[in-house]
Short mmCIF file of C-alpha atoms in Angstrom, two decimals:
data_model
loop_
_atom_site.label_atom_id
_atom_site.label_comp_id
_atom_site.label_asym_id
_atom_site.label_seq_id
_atom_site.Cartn_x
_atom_site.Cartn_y
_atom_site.Cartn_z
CA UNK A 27 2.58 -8.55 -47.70
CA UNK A 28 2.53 -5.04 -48.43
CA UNK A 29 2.17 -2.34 -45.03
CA UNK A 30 -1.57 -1.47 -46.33
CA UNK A 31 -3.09 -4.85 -45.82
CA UNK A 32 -6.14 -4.94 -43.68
CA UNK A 33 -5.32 -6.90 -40.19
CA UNK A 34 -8.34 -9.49 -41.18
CA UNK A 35 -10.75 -9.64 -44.13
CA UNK A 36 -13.70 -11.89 -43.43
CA UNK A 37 -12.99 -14.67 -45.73
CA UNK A 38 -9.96 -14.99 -43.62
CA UNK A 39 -11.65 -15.30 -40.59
CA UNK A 40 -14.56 -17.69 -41.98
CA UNK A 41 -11.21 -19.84 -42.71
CA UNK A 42 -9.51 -19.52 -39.21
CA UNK A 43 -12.73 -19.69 -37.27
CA UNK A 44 -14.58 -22.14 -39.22
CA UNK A 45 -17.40 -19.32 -39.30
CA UNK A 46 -19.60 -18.17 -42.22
CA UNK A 47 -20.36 -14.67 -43.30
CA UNK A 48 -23.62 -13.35 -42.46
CA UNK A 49 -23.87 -9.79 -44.88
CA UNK A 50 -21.05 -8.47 -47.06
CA UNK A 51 -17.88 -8.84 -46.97
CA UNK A 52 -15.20 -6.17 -44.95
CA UNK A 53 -12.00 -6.00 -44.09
CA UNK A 54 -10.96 -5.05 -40.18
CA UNK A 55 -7.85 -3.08 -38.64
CA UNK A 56 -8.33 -4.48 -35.23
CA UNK A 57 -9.73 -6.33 -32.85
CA UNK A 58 -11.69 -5.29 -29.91
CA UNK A 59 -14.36 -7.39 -27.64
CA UNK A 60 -15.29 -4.29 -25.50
CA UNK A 61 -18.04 -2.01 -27.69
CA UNK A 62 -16.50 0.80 -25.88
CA UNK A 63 -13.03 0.57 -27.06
CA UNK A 64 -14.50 0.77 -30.63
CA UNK A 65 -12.25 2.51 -32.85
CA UNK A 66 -13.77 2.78 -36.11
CA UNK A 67 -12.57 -0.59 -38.88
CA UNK A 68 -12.46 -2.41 -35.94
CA UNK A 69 -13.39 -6.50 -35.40
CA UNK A 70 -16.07 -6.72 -32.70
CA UNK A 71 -15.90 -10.15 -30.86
CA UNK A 72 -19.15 -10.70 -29.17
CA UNK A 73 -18.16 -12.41 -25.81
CA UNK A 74 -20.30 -13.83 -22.98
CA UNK A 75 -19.32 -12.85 -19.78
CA UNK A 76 -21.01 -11.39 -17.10
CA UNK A 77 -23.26 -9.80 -19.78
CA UNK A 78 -23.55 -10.70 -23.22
CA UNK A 79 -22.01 -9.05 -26.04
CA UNK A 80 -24.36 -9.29 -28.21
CA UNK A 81 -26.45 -7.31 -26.65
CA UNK A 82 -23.46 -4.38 -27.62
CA UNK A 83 -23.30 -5.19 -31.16
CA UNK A 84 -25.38 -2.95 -32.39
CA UNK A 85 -23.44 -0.13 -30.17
CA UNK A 86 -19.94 -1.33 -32.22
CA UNK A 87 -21.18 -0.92 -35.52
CA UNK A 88 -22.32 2.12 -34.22
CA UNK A 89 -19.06 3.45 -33.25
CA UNK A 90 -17.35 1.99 -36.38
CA UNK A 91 -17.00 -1.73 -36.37
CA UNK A 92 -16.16 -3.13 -39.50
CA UNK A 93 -18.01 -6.42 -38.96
CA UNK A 94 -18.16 -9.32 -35.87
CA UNK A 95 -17.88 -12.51 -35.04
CA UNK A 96 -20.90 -13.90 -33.25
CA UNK A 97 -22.78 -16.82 -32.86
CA UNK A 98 -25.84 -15.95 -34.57
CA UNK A 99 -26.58 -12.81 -37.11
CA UNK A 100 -26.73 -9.32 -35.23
CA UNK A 101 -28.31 -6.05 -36.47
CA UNK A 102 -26.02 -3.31 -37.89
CA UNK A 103 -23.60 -5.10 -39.69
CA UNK A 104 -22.06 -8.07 -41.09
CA UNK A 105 -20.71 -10.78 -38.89
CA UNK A 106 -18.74 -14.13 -39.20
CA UNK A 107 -20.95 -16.33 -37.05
CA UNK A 108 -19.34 -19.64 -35.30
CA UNK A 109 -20.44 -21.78 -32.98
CA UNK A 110 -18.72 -20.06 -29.73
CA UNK A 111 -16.92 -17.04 -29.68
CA UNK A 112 -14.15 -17.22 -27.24
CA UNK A 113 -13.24 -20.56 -29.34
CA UNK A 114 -13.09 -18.25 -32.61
CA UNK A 115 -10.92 -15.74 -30.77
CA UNK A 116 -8.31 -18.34 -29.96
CA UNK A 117 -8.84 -19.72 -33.29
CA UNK A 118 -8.06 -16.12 -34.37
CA UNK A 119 -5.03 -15.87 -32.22
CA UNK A 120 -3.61 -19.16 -33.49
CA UNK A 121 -4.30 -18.22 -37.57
CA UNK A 122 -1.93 -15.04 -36.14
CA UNK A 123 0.89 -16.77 -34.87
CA UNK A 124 0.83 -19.29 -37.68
CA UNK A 125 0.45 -16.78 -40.21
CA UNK A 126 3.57 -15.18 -39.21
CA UNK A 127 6.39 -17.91 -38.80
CA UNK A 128 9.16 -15.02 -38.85
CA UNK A 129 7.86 -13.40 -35.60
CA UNK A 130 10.08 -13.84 -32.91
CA UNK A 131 7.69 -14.22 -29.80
CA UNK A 132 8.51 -13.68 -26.23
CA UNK A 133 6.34 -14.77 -22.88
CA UNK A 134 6.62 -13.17 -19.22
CA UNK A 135 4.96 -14.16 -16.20
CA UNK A 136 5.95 -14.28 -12.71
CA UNK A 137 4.74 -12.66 -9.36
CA UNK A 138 5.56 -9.23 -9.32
CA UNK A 139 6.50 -6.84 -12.25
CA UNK A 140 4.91 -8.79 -15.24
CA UNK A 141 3.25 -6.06 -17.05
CA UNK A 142 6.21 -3.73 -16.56
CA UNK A 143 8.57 -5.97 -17.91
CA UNK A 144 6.25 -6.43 -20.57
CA UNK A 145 6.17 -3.24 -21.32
CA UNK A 146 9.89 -2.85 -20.78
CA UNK A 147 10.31 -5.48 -23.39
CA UNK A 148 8.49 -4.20 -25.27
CA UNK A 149 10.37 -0.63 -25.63
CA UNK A 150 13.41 -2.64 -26.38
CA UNK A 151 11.99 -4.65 -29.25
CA UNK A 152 10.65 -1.13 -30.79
CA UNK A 153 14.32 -0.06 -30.83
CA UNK A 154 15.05 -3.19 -32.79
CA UNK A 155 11.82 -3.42 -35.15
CA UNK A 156 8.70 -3.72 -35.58
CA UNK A 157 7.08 -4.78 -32.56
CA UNK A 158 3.42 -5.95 -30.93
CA UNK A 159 3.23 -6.85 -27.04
CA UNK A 160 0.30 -7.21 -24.83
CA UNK A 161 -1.29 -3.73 -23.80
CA UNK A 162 -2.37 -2.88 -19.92
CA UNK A 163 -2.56 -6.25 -18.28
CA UNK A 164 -3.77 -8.29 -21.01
CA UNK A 165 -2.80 -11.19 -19.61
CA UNK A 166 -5.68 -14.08 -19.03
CA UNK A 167 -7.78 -16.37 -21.36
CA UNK A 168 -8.93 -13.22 -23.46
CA UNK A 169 -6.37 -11.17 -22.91
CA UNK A 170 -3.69 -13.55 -24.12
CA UNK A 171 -6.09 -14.42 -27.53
CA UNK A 172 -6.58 -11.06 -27.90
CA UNK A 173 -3.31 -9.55 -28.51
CA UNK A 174 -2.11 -12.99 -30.76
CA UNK A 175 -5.07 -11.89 -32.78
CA UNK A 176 -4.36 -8.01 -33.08
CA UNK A 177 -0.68 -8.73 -34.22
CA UNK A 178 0.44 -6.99 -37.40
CA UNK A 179 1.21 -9.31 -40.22
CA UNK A 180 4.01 -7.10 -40.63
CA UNK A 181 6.23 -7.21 -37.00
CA UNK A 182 9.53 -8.31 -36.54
CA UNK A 183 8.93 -9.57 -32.78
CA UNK A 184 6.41 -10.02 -30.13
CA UNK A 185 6.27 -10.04 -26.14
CA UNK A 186 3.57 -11.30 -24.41
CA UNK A 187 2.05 -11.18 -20.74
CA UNK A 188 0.76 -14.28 -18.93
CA UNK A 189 -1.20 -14.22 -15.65
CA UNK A 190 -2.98 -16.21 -13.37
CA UNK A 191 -5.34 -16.57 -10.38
CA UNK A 192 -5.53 -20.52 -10.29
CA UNK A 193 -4.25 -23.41 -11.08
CA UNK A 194 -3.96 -25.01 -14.88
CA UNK A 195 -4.16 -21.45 -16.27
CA UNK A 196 -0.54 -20.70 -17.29
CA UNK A 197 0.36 -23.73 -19.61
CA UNK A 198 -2.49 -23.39 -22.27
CA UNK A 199 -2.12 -19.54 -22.96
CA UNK A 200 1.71 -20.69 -23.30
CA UNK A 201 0.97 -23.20 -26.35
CA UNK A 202 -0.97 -20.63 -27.42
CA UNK A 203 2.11 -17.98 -27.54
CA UNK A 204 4.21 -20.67 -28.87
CA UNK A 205 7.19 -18.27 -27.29
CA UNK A 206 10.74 -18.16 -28.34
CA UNK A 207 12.13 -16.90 -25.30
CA UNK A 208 9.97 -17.16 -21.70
CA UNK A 209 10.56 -15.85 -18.75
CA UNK A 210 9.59 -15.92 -14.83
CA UNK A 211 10.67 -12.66 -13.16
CA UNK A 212 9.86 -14.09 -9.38
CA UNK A 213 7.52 -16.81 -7.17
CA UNK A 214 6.01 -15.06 -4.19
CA UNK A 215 2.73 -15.62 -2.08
CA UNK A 216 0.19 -14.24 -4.82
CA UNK A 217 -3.22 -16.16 -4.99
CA UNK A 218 -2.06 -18.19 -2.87
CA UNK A 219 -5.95 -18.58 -1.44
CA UNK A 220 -6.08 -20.88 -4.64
CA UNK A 221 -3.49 -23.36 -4.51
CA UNK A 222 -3.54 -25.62 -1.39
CA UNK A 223 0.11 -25.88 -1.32
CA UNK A 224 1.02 -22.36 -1.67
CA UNK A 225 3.88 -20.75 -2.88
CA UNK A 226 5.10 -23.98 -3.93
CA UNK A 227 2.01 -24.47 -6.32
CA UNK A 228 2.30 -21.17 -7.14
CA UNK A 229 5.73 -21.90 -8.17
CA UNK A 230 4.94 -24.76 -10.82
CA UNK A 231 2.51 -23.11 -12.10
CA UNK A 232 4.78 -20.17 -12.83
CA UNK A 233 7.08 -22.80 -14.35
CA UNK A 234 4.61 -23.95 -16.38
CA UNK A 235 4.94 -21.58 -18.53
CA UNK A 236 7.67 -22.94 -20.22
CA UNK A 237 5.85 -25.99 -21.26
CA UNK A 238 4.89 -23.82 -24.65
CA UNK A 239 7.78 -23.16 -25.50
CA UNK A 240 9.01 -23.56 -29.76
CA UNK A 241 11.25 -26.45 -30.07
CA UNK A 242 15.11 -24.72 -29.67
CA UNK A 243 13.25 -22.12 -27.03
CA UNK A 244 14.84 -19.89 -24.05
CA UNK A 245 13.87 -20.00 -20.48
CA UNK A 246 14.86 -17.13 -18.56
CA UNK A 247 15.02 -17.94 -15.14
CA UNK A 248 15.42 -15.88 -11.25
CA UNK A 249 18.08 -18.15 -10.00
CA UNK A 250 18.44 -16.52 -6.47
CA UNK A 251 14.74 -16.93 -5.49
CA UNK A 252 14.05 -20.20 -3.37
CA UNK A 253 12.23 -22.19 -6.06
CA UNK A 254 14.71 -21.73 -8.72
CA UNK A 255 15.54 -25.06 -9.26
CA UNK A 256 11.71 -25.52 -9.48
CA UNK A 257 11.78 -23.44 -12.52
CA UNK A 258 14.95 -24.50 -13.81
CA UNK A 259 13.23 -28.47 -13.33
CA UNK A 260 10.74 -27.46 -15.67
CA UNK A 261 12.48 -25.60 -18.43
CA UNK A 262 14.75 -28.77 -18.66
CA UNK A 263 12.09 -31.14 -19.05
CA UNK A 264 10.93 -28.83 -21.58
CA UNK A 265 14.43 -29.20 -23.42
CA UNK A 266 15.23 -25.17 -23.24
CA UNK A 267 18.14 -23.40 -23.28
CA UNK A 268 18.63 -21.81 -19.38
CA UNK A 269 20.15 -18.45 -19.04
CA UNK A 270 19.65 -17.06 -15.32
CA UNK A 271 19.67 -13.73 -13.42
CA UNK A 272 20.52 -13.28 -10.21
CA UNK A 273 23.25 -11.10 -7.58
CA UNK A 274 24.78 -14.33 -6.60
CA UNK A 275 28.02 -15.70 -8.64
CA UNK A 276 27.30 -17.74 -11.54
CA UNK A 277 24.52 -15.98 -13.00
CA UNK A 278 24.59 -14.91 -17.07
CA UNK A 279 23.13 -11.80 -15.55
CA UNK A 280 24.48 -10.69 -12.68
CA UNK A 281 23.69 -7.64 -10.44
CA UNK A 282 26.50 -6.00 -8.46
CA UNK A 283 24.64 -3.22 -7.45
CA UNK A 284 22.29 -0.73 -7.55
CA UNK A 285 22.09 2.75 -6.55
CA UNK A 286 18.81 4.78 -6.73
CA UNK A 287 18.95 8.35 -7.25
CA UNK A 288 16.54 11.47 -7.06
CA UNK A 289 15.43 10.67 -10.79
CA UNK A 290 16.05 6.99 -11.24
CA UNK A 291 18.96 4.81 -10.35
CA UNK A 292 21.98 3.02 -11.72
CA UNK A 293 22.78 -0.50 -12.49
CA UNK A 294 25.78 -2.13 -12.10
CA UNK A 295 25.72 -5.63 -13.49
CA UNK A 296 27.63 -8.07 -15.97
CA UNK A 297 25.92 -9.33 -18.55
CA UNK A 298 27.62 -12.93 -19.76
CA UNK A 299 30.89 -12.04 -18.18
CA UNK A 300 30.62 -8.28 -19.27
CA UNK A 301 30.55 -5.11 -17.22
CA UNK A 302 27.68 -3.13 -17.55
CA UNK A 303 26.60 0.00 -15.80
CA UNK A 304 23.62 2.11 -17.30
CA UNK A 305 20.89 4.05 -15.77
CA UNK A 306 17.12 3.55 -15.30
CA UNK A 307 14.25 5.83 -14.82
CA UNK A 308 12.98 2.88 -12.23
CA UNK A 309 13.95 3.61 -8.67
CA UNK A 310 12.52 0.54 -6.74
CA UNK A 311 15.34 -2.02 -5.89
CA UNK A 312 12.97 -4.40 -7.74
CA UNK A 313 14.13 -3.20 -10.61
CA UNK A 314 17.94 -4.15 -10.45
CA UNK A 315 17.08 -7.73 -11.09
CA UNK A 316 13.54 -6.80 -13.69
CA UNK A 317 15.90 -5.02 -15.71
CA UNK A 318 18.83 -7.99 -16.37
CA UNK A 319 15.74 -10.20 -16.86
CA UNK A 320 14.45 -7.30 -19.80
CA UNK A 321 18.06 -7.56 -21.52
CA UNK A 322 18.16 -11.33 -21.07
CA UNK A 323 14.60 -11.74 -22.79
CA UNK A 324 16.25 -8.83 -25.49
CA UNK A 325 19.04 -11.20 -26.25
CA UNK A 326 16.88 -14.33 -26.57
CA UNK A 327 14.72 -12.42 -29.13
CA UNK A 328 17.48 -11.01 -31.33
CA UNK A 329 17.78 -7.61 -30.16
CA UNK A 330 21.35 -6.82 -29.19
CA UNK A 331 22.34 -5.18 -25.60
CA UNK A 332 22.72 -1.86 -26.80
CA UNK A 333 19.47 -1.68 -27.49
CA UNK A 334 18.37 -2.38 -24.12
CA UNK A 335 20.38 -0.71 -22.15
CA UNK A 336 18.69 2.70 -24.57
CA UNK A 337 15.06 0.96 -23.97
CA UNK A 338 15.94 0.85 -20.37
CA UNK A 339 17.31 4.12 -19.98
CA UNK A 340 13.92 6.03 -21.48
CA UNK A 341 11.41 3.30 -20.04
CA UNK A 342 9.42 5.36 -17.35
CA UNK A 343 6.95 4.02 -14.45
CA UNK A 344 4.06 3.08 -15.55
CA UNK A 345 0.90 4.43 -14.17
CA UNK A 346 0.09 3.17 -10.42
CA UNK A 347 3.18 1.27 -10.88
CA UNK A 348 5.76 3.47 -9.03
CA UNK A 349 5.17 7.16 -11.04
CA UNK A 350 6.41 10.20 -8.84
CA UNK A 351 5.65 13.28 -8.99
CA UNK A 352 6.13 16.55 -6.89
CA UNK A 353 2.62 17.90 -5.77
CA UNK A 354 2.79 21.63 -5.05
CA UNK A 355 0.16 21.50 -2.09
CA UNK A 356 -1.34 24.93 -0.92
CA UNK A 357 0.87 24.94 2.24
CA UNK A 358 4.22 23.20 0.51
CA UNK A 359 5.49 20.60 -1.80
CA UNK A 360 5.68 16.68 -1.09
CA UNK A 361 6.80 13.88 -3.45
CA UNK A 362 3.88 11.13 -3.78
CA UNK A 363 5.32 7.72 -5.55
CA UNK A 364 1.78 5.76 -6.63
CA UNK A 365 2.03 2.26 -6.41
CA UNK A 366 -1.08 1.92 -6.29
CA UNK A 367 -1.91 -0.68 -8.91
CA UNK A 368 -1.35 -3.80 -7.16
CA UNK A 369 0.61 -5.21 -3.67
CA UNK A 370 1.64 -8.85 -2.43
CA UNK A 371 4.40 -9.27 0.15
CA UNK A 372 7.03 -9.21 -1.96
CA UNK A 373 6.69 -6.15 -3.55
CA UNK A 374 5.62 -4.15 -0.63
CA UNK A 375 8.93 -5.39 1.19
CA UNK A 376 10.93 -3.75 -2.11
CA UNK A 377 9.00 -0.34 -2.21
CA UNK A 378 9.42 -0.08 1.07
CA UNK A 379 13.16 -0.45 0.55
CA UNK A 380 13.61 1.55 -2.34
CA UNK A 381 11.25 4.72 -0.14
CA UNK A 382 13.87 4.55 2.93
CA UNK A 383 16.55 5.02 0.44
CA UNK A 384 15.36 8.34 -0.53
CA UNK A 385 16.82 11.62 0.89
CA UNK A 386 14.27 14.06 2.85
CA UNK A 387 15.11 17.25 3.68
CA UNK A 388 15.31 18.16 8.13
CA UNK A 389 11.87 17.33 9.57
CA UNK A 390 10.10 15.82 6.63
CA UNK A 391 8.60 11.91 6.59
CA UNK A 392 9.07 8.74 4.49
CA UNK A 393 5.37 7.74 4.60
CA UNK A 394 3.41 4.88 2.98
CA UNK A 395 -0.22 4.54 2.62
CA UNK A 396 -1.45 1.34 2.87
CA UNK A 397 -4.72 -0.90 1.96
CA UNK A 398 -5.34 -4.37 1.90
CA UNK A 399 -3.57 -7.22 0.16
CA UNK A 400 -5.86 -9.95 -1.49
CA UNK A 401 -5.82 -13.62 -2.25
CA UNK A 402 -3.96 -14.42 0.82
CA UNK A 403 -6.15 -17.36 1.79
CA UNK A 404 -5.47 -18.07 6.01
CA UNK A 405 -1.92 -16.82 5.58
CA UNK A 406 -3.28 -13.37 5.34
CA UNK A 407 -3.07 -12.16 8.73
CA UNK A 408 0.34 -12.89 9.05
CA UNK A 409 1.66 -11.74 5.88
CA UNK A 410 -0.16 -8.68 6.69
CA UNK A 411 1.73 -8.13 10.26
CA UNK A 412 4.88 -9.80 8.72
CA UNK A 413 5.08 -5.97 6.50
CA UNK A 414 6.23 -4.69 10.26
CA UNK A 415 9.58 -6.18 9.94
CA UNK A 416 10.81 -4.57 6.52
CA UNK A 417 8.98 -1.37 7.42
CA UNK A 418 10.99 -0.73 10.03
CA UNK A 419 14.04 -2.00 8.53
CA UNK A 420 13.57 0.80 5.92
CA UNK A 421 13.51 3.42 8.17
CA UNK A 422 9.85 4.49 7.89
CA UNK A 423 8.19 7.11 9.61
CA UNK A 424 4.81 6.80 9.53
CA UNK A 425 1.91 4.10 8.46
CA UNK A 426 -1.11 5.19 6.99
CA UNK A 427 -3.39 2.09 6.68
CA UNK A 428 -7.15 1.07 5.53
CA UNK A 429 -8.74 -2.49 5.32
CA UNK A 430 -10.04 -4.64 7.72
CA UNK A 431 -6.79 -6.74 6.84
CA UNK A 432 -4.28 -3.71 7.21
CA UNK A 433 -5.85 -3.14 10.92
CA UNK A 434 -3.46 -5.98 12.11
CA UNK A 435 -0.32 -4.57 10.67
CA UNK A 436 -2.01 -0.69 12.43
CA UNK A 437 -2.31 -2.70 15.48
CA UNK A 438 1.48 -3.82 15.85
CA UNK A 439 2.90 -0.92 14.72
CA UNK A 440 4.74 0.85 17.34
CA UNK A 441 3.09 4.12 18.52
CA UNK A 442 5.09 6.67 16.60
CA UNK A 443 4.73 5.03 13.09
CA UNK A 444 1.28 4.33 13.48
CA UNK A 445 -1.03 6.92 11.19
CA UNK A 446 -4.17 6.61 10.36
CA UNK A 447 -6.30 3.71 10.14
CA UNK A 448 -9.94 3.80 8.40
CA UNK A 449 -11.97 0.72 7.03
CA UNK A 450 -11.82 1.80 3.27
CA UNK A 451 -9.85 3.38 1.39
CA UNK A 452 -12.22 5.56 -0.16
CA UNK A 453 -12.75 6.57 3.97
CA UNK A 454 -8.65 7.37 4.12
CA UNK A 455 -9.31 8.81 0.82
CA UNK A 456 -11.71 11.57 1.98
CA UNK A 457 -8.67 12.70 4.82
CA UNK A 458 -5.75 12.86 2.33
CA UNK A 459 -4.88 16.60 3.49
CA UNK A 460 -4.46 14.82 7.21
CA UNK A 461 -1.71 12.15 5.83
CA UNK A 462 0.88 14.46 4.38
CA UNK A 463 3.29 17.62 5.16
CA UNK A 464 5.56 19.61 3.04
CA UNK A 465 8.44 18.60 2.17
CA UNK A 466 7.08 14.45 2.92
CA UNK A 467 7.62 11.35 0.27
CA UNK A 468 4.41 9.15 0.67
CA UNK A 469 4.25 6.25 -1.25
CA UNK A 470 0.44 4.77 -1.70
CA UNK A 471 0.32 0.96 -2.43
CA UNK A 472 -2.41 -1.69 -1.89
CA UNK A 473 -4.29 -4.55 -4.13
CA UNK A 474 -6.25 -3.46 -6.82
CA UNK A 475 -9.40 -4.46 -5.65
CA UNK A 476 -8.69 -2.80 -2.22
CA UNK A 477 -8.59 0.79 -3.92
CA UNK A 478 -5.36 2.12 -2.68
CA UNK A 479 -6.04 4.20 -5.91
CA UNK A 480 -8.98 6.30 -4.13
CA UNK A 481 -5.96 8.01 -1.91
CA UNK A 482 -3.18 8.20 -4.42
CA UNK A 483 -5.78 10.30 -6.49
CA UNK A 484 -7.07 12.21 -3.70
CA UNK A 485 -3.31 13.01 -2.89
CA UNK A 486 -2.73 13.44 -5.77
CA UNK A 487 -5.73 16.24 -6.33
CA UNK A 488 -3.68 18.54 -3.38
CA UNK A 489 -1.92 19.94 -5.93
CA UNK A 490 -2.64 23.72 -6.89
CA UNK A 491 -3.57 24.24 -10.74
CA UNK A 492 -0.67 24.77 -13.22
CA UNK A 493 -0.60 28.06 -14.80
CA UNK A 494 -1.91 25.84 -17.73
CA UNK A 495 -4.46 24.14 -15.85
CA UNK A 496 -5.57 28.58 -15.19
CA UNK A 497 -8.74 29.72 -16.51
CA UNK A 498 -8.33 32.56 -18.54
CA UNK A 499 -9.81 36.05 -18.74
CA UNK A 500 -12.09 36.71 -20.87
CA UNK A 501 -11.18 39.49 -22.96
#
């Protein structure tokens, strides 16, 4: 198939979707469902949601759409039209992945770090080839559908992102993948408000994952968290081939330590029985054991260490997912780490680790800004105090806080790390000069729907213009 072929023509989605063409025919060079992420050849997929997207149609042939799938002719331009349109989308997806037997496709999931060993992945399987992967946190029963259907004929290999919030989601978007390799980077308490059994049901779904897997497939497994043999009791029944990651002995990939720095860290591991020891642009501890589970996933999809370890060594912090930069505030510089993005127990414990490990010069503050965690169910208020223990076992100075959940962590803190406390963020927000001082590392980090991002933006927003960022005279 030569490089200039159009992603879909409309015949060929009449024959995956079991549509028929209302207008002329076209040819599209993507897929979008969201009329305002239009780029111009795209497919529009008209999806009912919260509002309907037909209603937008007319707005994506506007902006460019080549043509749509719908359920019923639209205005503007032509459309496939089926009988439901999230069923065509998978339908879409699955014409993809069967179109494209040579693609060597790879599944992550897990509680913490999915999306940036996704994307971690993903930089690895660019140094090998060709490449497609889930973008931003494309990850549920449109997200998944989504990317299958916006993958290149032409790609050598493919890494997917697979998400939750409840129970019985995991396994279908997995036989959907079809994945070569799968892996689970960690169990924690996330969602746990929706599984009546907690982590433990969080757990097996997690391992579910694996029930997708191609015949000959590789499970990747954590084998030093405490449901490991959960997940290693699933990829068996699901007759994969187990490598594992881990600091304990045993492991294919082992970590023997890791040593963050002012711009990164180092690794040391061995990786089936061979020393490694490479650097990373990562400084959370979390990312010791992410980044054996990145070269693991590597191997299982054909892409040699080597590769890896030079994926590793450029892949950067995503946004709100640990990115650090030096603000030059009007009275002095401080270091603000945004981890803003998204929290659970587990990886507040590790940021807070990875912040007490970080040199401050005499009289400046490790500080972290916190706002509520979600989907705790009744465990919440103890998970929430529970933070106490590895705050102070990091060495912390001082707790900013906001959320009516965060008050009870405020409220136990003792009096000299206790900051501010407000009942939004957008509230803390609105006092960001108050939380910092020169020369200060504050870390921000709360659920996304808790908007720790308000304050890492308003901290962020301290900072004096760039000579760049100047107006200039006008002359």
């Amino acid at each position: 198939m030569p490089e200039t072929a159009p992603l879909w023509t409309s015949s060929e989605i009449e024959a995956a979707t079991g549509g028929r063409l209302s207008g002329d025919g076209f040819e599209a060079s993507g897929v979008a469902y969201n009329s305002r992420e239009i780029v111009p050849g795209d497919l529009f997929v008209a999806l009912k949601g919260a509002r309907d997207g037909h209603d937008f149609a007319v707005a994506a042939f506007a902006a460019g759409a080549a043509g749509a799938i719908t359920d019923r002719p639209v205005e503007g331009g032509p459309s496939v039209v089926v009988a439901d349109t999230l069923q065509a989308l998978e339908a879409l997806g699955a014409a993809a992945r069967e179109r494209s037997p040579h693609v060597r496709r790879g599944a992550v999931t897990g509680s913490v770090g999915k999306t940036s060993v996704t994307q971690a992945i993903k930089a690895g399987l660019d140094l090998a080839g060709p490449a497609h992967a889930s973008i931003k946190s494309y990850n549920n029963h449109i997200g998944v559908p989504l990317t299958l259907a916006r993958m290149p004929r032409t790609v050598e290999r493919a890494v997917f992102e697979i998400g939750m919030n409840a129970p019985g989601e995991i396994a279908p978007l997995s036989r959907m993948v079809r994945p070569h390799a799968a892996c689970v980077t960690t169990v924690g308490p996330v969602h746990i408000e929706a599984f009546a059994d907690g982590e433990a049901g969080v757990a097996a779904e997690k391992a579910s994952i694996f029930e997708g897997l191609a015949p000959g497939g590789v499970a990747v497994l954590n084998g030093d968290i405490g449901f490991a043999a959960v997940l290693d009791a699933a990829a068996r029944k699901a007759g994969a081939r187990r490598v594992t990651f881990g600091a304990s002995a045993g492991h294919d990939a082992r970590l023997l330590d890791f040593i963050p720095g002012p711009d990164g860290a180092r690794v040391r591991a061995e990786l089936f029985g061979e020393p490694l020891d490479f650097p990373l642009r990562q400084s959370g501890f979390h990312w010791g054991l992410n980044s054996l589970c990145v070269l693991l996933m590597l191997d299982a999809l054909g892409a040699p260490p080597e590769i890896g370890l030079a994926a590793l060594a450029d892949f950067e912090p995503l946004a709100g997912r640990g990115q650090t930069a030096v603000v030059q505030a009007p009275g002095g510089a401080f270091t603000l780490i945004d981890e803003s993005y998204n929290a659970n127990p587990l990886s507040m414990a590790a940021g807070f680790r990875s912040l007490g490990a970080r040199p401050v010069g005499p009289g400046a503050r490790r500080i972290v800004v916190l706002s509520d965690m979600l989907e705790l169910g009744d465990r919440s208020r103890a998970l929430h105090e529970g933070l106490a223990a590895p705050i102070a076992a990091a060495g912390l100075d001082l707790v900013h806080t906001a959320g009516p959940e965060m008050r009870r962590l405020h409220d136990i803190l003792p009096p000299e790390r206790r900051g501010l406390w407000r009942e939004t963020a957008a509230d803390l927000a609105a006092e960001a000069a108050e939380l910092v001082a020169p020369g200060d590392i504050v870390m921000v980090k709360g659920s996304n729907g808790s908007k720790a991002s308000l304050v890492a933006r308003a901290l962020a927003a301290l900072g004096l213009p760039s000579s760049s960022d100047a107006p200039r005279a006008e002359r």
